[in-house]
Amino acid sequence: MKLSHLKQIITYLQKFQKISAIYRVSDTVIKVAFDRDDEIYFDMQRSNSKMFRCPSYARSKVYNAPFDVLLAKRFNRSNILHVELVNGDKIVRFKTSVASAYKEEITYLQFEFTGKYTNVIILDENDVVLEALRHVDLFSSFREVRVGQKLLDVPVAPFVAKEYPLDDVEQFLNDEYAQDIEEKLSSLKKQKVSFLNKKLKKLEKLYASLDDEAKLQAEVENCQHYGNLVLANMHNINPYQRVLHVDDYEGKSVEIELHKEFSSVSQMANSLFTRSKKAKQKVLHLYIEKESLSSKIEHIKLFIHTVQEAKDIAKIQLLFPKNVQAKKVKVNESIEVFWIEGYKVQLGKNEKGNVELLQNARAKDIWIHLKDRPSAHVIITTDKQNLPMHIIESAARLCVDFTTIQKDRFLVDYTPRREVTIQNGANVLYNKYKTIEIDTR
């Protein structure tokens, strides 16, 4: 943070009289609730420290390190006696007191926005370190931060900082959060899109490497034809002959190579028939490979578009759930799995995945599909009678996102799986359903 901004924020902080609560919400972010409802977050990340305000900030876990224990003990429900910048530098110091049964206990809480050495330090009234977010030894800095040691002052900066006036401190703190979230979201999108693009290029390379159907069909016919010609001309083939020149049944001159690894003409003919048979099998199964790869490619493209259109980090986290390392579960390549507030949501990537979802879902699971048009099938695994509506809406949005990139208002049907009857493949009939609208504009 700029020193000029901190000077103006200090004036804003001086209006508060109490610290109602203080605790870490993430590894480097500390939440401070002043008076009653005024909450300010101190992000003490090295080289990117800042203060901000926001409506809510999810607590990643409850921290119980010695620093956190002392932070709660010394500053929860404490009185603010004074707030200042230490030596006019980027160090915000709160002088606080907590009235105990014996005496008033003075404690300093120091937020140091000093780049590489950014830190939060708890000091007693004699400037002796009681605890710190980061302990610093003499090998890392001339200014040791160690429990029980007196904290030295930071040298005065040899320059005069420029002034950057703020029209509204509260708005500035809100903007800091919005900018930080936007930067994190942009960075996260870039990272995830890069990951998905690598998968897309790999799939496209596999698709491009598939055999050409016309060439395979030509090989089927040629090998069959040549095999018949070899058998028909067995009496004209000499031992050790490597090339057979013969006219085919239409009078066209044909040259057939006779491979030396075959000891007899009949073996040569059989090898040609075998090649024809294998090529025919490849032709029959080629469309399955093409269909499978093309559906995967289309799914990845929709996935990339969904990531690019994400409006918040929560959506990215939903799309990329953390892997559970403890359980080794076989991944189904035809089904995408998401978790929405603990509810398992499965989405079919292609027709095969849609069919598997329908076949494996339980009666009480919720089935979701776009109204009156082809779409991905979605199943919410649940045994509850009343599923929260926002869970259904989030799953319905996934159904839309992984079906089309078009921006519009879409009607989405949902009903328990028991109300869905499979007709053919992933084609179904259903009744007793409800419909919601998803607006992607």
Tab-separated table of C-alpha atoms in Angstrom, residues 136-378:
chain	number	residue	atom	x	y	z
A	136	VAL	CA	12.510	-13.258	11.371
A	137	ASP	CA	16.065	-14.212	12.373
A	138	LEU	CA	19.253	-12.173	12.054
A	139	PHE	CA	20.320	-14.159	8.976
A	140	SER	CA	17.308	-12.821	7.078
A	141	SER	CA	17.237	-9.222	8.314
A	142	PHE	CA	19.095	-6.858	10.668
A	143	ARG	CA	15.752	-6.443	12.463
A	144	GLU	CA	15.090	-9.635	14.392
A	145	VAL	CA	11.480	-10.575	15.109
A	146	ARG	CA	11.650	-13.200	17.836
A	147	VAL	CA	9.536	-13.859	20.929
A	148	GLY	CA	11.125	-12.261	23.994
A	149	GLN	CA	13.352	-9.891	22.003
A	150	LYS	CA	12.894	-6.125	21.891
A	151	LEU	CA	11.804	-4.959	18.445
A	152	LEU	CA	14.073	-2.421	16.772
A	153	ASP	CA	12.638	0.545	14.893
A	154	VAL	CA	12.640	0.579	11.107
A	155	PRO	CA	15.076	3.209	9.733
A	156	VAL	CA	13.432	6.408	8.526
A	157	ALA	CA	12.956	6.442	4.749
A	158	PRO	CA	15.463	8.780	3.013
A	159	PHE	CA	12.796	10.259	0.741
A	160	VAL	CA	9.494	12.101	0.925
A	161	ALA	CA	6.548	10.030	-0.322
A	162	LYS	CA	4.167	11.517	-2.896
A	163	GLU	CA	0.645	12.359	-1.832
A	164	TYR	CA	-2.328	10.547	-3.362
A	165	PRO	CA	-5.535	12.089	-1.945
A	166	LEU	CA	-8.555	9.823	-1.379
A	167	ASP	CA	-12.063	11.190	-1.825
A	168	ASP	CA	-13.642	8.454	0.290
A	169	VAL	CA	-11.614	6.031	2.436
A	170	GLU	CA	-14.453	3.511	2.768
A	171	GLN	CA	-14.986	3.471	-0.993
A	172	PHE	CA	-11.231	3.047	-1.485
A	173	LEU	CA	-11.208	0.010	0.845
A	174	ASN	CA	-14.183	-1.481	-1.014
A	175	ASP	CA	-12.479	-0.835	-4.361
A	176	GLU	CA	-9.309	-2.530	-3.121
A	177	TYR	CA	-11.296	-5.709	-2.522
A	178	ALA	CA	-13.074	-5.497	-5.888
A	179	GLN	CA	-9.781	-4.978	-7.706
A	180	ASP	CA	-8.104	-7.803	-5.796
A	181	ILE	CA	-10.953	-10.199	-6.584
A	182	GLU	CA	-10.914	-9.167	-10.250
A	183	GLU	CA	-7.154	-9.789	-10.478
A	184	LYS	CA	-7.439	-13.162	-8.731
A	185	LEU	CA	-10.384	-14.170	-10.918
A	186	SER	CA	-8.538	-13.135	-14.077
A	187	SER	CA	-5.418	-15.046	-13.003
A	188	LEU	CA	-7.458	-18.126	-12.082
A	189	LYS	CA	-9.332	-18.039	-15.392
A	190	LYS	CA	-6.062	-17.768	-17.310
A	191	GLN	CA	-4.606	-20.729	-15.399
A	192	LYS	CA	-7.654	-22.971	-15.869
A	193	VAL	CA	-8.161	-22.055	-19.539
A	194	SER	CA	-4.495	-22.854	-20.211
A	195	PHE	CA	-4.980	-26.247	-18.531
A	196	LEU	CA	-8.113	-26.955	-20.595
A	197	ASN	CA	-6.464	-25.787	-23.834
A	198	LYS	CA	-3.706	-28.355	-23.331
A	199	LYS	CA	-6.349	-31.086	-23.014
A	200	LEU	CA	-8.150	-29.701	-26.084
A	201	LYS	CA	-4.984	-29.711	-28.219
A	202	LYS	CA	-4.246	-33.276	-27.154
A	203	LEU	CA	-7.756	-34.416	-28.160
A	204	GLU	CA	-7.602	-32.521	-31.473
A	205	LYS	CA	-4.234	-34.132	-32.216
A	206	LEU	CA	-5.716	-37.576	-31.534
A	207	TYR	CA	-8.676	-36.777	-33.783
A	208	ALA	CA	-6.365	-35.590	-36.581
A	209	SER	CA	-4.318	-38.804	-36.293
A	210	LEU	CA	-7.332	-41.077	-36.890
A	211	ASP	CA	-7.222	-43.180	-40.048
A	212	ASP	CA	-8.829	-41.783	-43.177
A	213	GLU	CA	-12.065	-43.664	-43.846
A	214	ALA	CA	-11.675	-43.489	-47.655
A	215	LYS	CA	-8.142	-44.914	-47.483
A	216	LEU	CA	-9.273	-47.699	-45.145
A	217	GLN	CA	-12.156	-48.583	-47.482
A	218	ALA	CA	-9.744	-48.622	-50.438
A	219	GLU	CA	-7.440	-50.944	-48.452
A	220	VAL	CA	-10.368	-53.286	-47.730
A	221	GLU	CA	-11.228	-53.571	-51.422
A	222	ASN	CA	-7.637	-53.707	-52.715
A	223	CYS	CA	-6.449	-56.381	-50.265
A	224	GLN	CA	-9.540	-58.512	-50.971
A	225	HIS	CA	-9.048	-58.048	-54.712
A	226	TYR	CA	-5.313	-58.825	-54.616
A	227	GLY	CA	-5.875	-61.895	-52.432
A	228	ASN	CA	-8.325	-63.299	-54.978
A	229	LEU	CA	-5.889	-62.580	-57.842
A	230	VAL	CA	-3.027	-64.320	-56.017
A	231	LEU	CA	-5.157	-67.423	-55.442
A	232	ALA	CA	-6.346	-67.395	-59.067
A	233	ASN	CA	-2.762	-67.200	-60.362
A	234	MET	CA	-1.031	-69.623	-57.972
A	235	HIS	CA	0.133	-71.809	-60.857
A	236	ASN	CA	1.894	-68.826	-62.510
A	237	ILE	CA	3.909	-67.772	-59.447
A	238	ASN	CA	7.489	-69.060	-59.305
A	239	PRO	CA	9.374	-69.811	-56.068
A	240	TYR	CA	11.121	-66.717	-54.622
A	241	GLN	CA	9.154	-64.429	-56.940
A	242	ARG	CA	8.720	-61.023	-55.288
A	243	VAL	CA	6.360	-59.232	-57.691
A	244	LEU	CA	3.353	-60.582	-59.556
A	245	HIS	CA	2.283	-58.845	-62.763
A	246	VAL	CA	-1.167	-59.940	-63.771
A	247	ASP	CA	-4.323	-58.670	-65.452
A	248	ASP	CA	-7.341	-58.475	-63.161
A	249	TYR	CA	-10.883	-59.562	-64.008
A	250	GLU	CA	-11.518	-56.329	-65.906
A	251	GLY	CA	-8.358	-56.650	-67.981
A	252	LYS	CA	-6.466	-53.988	-66.058
A	253	SER	CA	-2.758	-54.606	-65.425
A	254	VAL	CA	-2.013	-55.028	-61.694
A	255	GLU	CA	1.304	-55.277	-59.815
A	256	ILE	CA	1.189	-57.202	-56.508
A	257	GLU	CA	4.161	-57.333	-54.150
A	258	LEU	CA	4.846	-60.814	-52.732
A	259	HIS	CA	6.436	-60.613	-49.297
A	260	LYS	CA	9.374	-62.955	-48.701
A	261	GLU	CA	8.330	-63.820	-45.116
A	262	PHE	CA	5.552	-66.038	-46.471
A	263	SER	CA	6.772	-69.463	-47.520
A	264	SER	CA	3.809	-70.251	-49.750
A	265	VAL	CA	1.483	-68.448	-52.123
A	266	SER	CA	-1.584	-69.476	-50.070
A	267	GLN	CA	-0.059	-67.797	-46.981
A	268	MET	CA	0.449	-64.641	-49.031
A	269	ALA	CA	-3.189	-64.685	-50.130
A	270	ASN	CA	-4.371	-65.302	-46.540
A	271	SER	CA	-2.298	-62.345	-45.295
A	272	LEU	CA	-4.028	-60.097	-47.841
A	273	PHE	CA	-7.444	-61.366	-46.732
A	274	THR	CA	-6.448	-60.762	-43.077
A	275	ARG	CA	-5.375	-57.184	-43.876
A	276	SER	CA	-8.681	-56.637	-45.660
A	277	LYS	CA	-10.596	-57.971	-42.641
A	278	LYS	CA	-8.678	-55.755	-40.166
A	279	ALA	CA	-9.169	-52.693	-42.337
A	280	LYS	CA	-12.898	-53.496	-42.531
A	281	GLN	CA	-13.097	-53.725	-38.733
A	282	LYS	CA	-11.315	-50.362	-38.461
A	283	VAL	CA	-13.848	-48.832	-40.852
A	284	LEU	CA	-16.734	-50.225	-38.784
A	285	HIS	CA	-15.326	-48.844	-35.521
A	286	LEU	CA	-13.841	-45.606	-36.856
A	287	TYR	CA	-17.098	-43.681	-36.482
A	288	ILE	CA	-17.253	-44.711	-32.799
A	289	GLU	CA	-13.776	-43.258	-32.170
A	290	LYS	CA	-14.620	-40.116	-34.133
A	291	GLU	CA	-17.896	-39.646	-32.273
A	292	SER	CA	-16.229	-40.181	-28.893
A	293	LEU	CA	-13.376	-37.761	-29.600
A	294	SER	CA	-15.600	-35.117	-31.190
A	295	SER	CA	-17.956	-35.191	-28.174
A	296	LYS	CA	-14.964	-34.789	-25.831
A	297	ILE	CA	-13.639	-31.895	-27.920
A	298	GLU	CA	-17.037	-30.181	-27.879
A	299	HIS	CA	-17.299	-30.696	-24.102
A	300	ILE	CA	-13.864	-29.127	-23.505
A	301	LYS	CA	-14.807	-26.146	-25.708
A	302	LEU	CA	-17.975	-25.635	-23.650
A	303	PHE	CA	-15.899	-26.021	-20.478
A	304	ILE	CA	-13.484	-23.293	-21.648
A	305	HIS	CA	-16.374	-20.977	-22.504
A	306	THR	CA	-17.966	-21.595	-19.082
A	307	VAL	CA	-14.687	-20.716	-17.331
A	308	GLN	CA	-14.275	-17.564	-19.430
A	309	GLU	CA	-17.824	-16.459	-18.578
A	310	ALA	CA	-17.462	-17.132	-14.817
A	311	LYS	CA	-18.355	-14.054	-12.759
A	312	ASP	CA	-16.713	-15.084	-9.489
A	313	ILE	CA	-14.065	-17.357	-8.005
A	314	ALA	CA	-16.745	-19.592	-6.446
A	315	LYS	CA	-17.863	-20.642	-9.948
A	316	ILE	CA	-14.287	-21.624	-10.865
A	317	GLN	CA	-13.976	-23.604	-7.630
A	318	LEU	CA	-17.244	-25.373	-8.455
A	319	LEU	CA	-15.969	-26.296	-11.931
A	320	PHE	CA	-12.652	-27.576	-10.566
A	321	PRO	CA	-13.372	-29.423	-7.302
A	322	LYS	CA	-10.387	-30.478	-5.234
A	323	ASN	CA	-9.357	-34.092	-5.748
A	324	VAL	CA	-9.923	-36.388	-2.800
A	325	GLN	CA	-6.515	-38.047	-2.444
A	326	ALA	CA	-7.612	-40.567	0.177
A	327	LYS	CA	-9.986	-42.394	-2.159
A	328	LYS	CA	-8.791	-43.809	-5.456
A	329	VAL	CA	-11.929	-43.740	-7.561
A	330	LYS	CA	-11.874	-44.745	-11.203
A	331	VAL	CA	-12.677	-41.712	-13.353
A	332	ASN	CA	-15.520	-42.075	-15.850
A	333	GLU	CA	-14.466	-40.146	-18.966
A	334	SER	CA	-18.088	-39.771	-20.104
A	335	ILE	CA	-19.289	-38.042	-16.925
A	336	GLU	CA	-18.212	-34.765	-15.308
A	337	VAL	CA	-18.586	-34.559	-11.525
A	338	PHE	CA	-19.129	-31.323	-9.571
A	339	TRP	CA	-19.858	-30.609	-5.899
A	340	ILE	CA	-22.278	-27.845	-4.906
A	341	GLU	CA	-22.306	-27.271	-1.140
A	342	GLY	CA	-21.755	-30.969	-0.506
A	343	TYR	CA	-24.253	-32.213	-3.117
A	344	LYS	CA	-22.812	-34.434	-5.835
A	345	VAL	CA	-23.827	-33.192	-9.289
A	346	GLN	CA	-23.052	-35.344	-12.327
A	347	LEU	CA	-23.237	-34.194	-15.948
A	348	GLY	CA	-23.127	-36.339	-19.080
A	349	LYS	CA	-20.399	-35.263	-21.512
A	350	ASN	CA	-21.943	-37.222	-24.383
A	351	GLU	CA	-24.735	-39.674	-25.154
A	352	LYS	CA	-22.875	-42.525	-23.466
A	353	GLY	CA	-22.489	-40.439	-20.294
A	354	ASN	CA	-26.153	-39.400	-20.403
A	355	VAL	CA	-27.241	-43.051	-20.681
A	356	GLU	CA	-25.000	-44.104	-17.774
A	357	LEU	CA	-26.383	-41.307	-15.592
A	358	LEU	CA	-29.956	-42.399	-16.306
A	359	GLN	CA	-29.174	-46.060	-15.651
A	360	ASN	CA	-27.245	-45.538	-12.415
A	361	ALA	CA	-29.310	-42.774	-10.770
A	362	ARG	CA	-31.503	-43.616	-7.800
A	363	ALA	CA	-35.244	-42.978	-7.672
A	364	LYS	CA	-35.008	-39.892	-5.414
A	365	ASP	CA	-32.130	-38.280	-7.338
A	366	ILE	CA	-33.060	-35.135	-9.250
A	367	TRP	CA	-32.846	-35.262	-13.043
A	368	ILE	CA	-32.333	-32.003	-14.992
A	369	HIS	CA	-32.636	-31.291	-18.744
A	370	LEU	CA	-33.303	-28.331	-21.050
A	371	LYS	CA	-36.943	-28.080	-22.038
A	372	ASP	CA	-37.912	-29.336	-25.528
A	373	ARG	CA	-34.378	-29.462	-26.941
A	374	PRO	CA	-31.301	-31.744	-26.837
A	375	SER	CA	-29.006	-31.056	-23.901
A	376	ALA	CA	-26.654	-32.576	-21.378
A	377	HIS	CA	-28.385	-34.653	-18.705
A	378	VAL	CA	-27.662	-33.660	-15.099
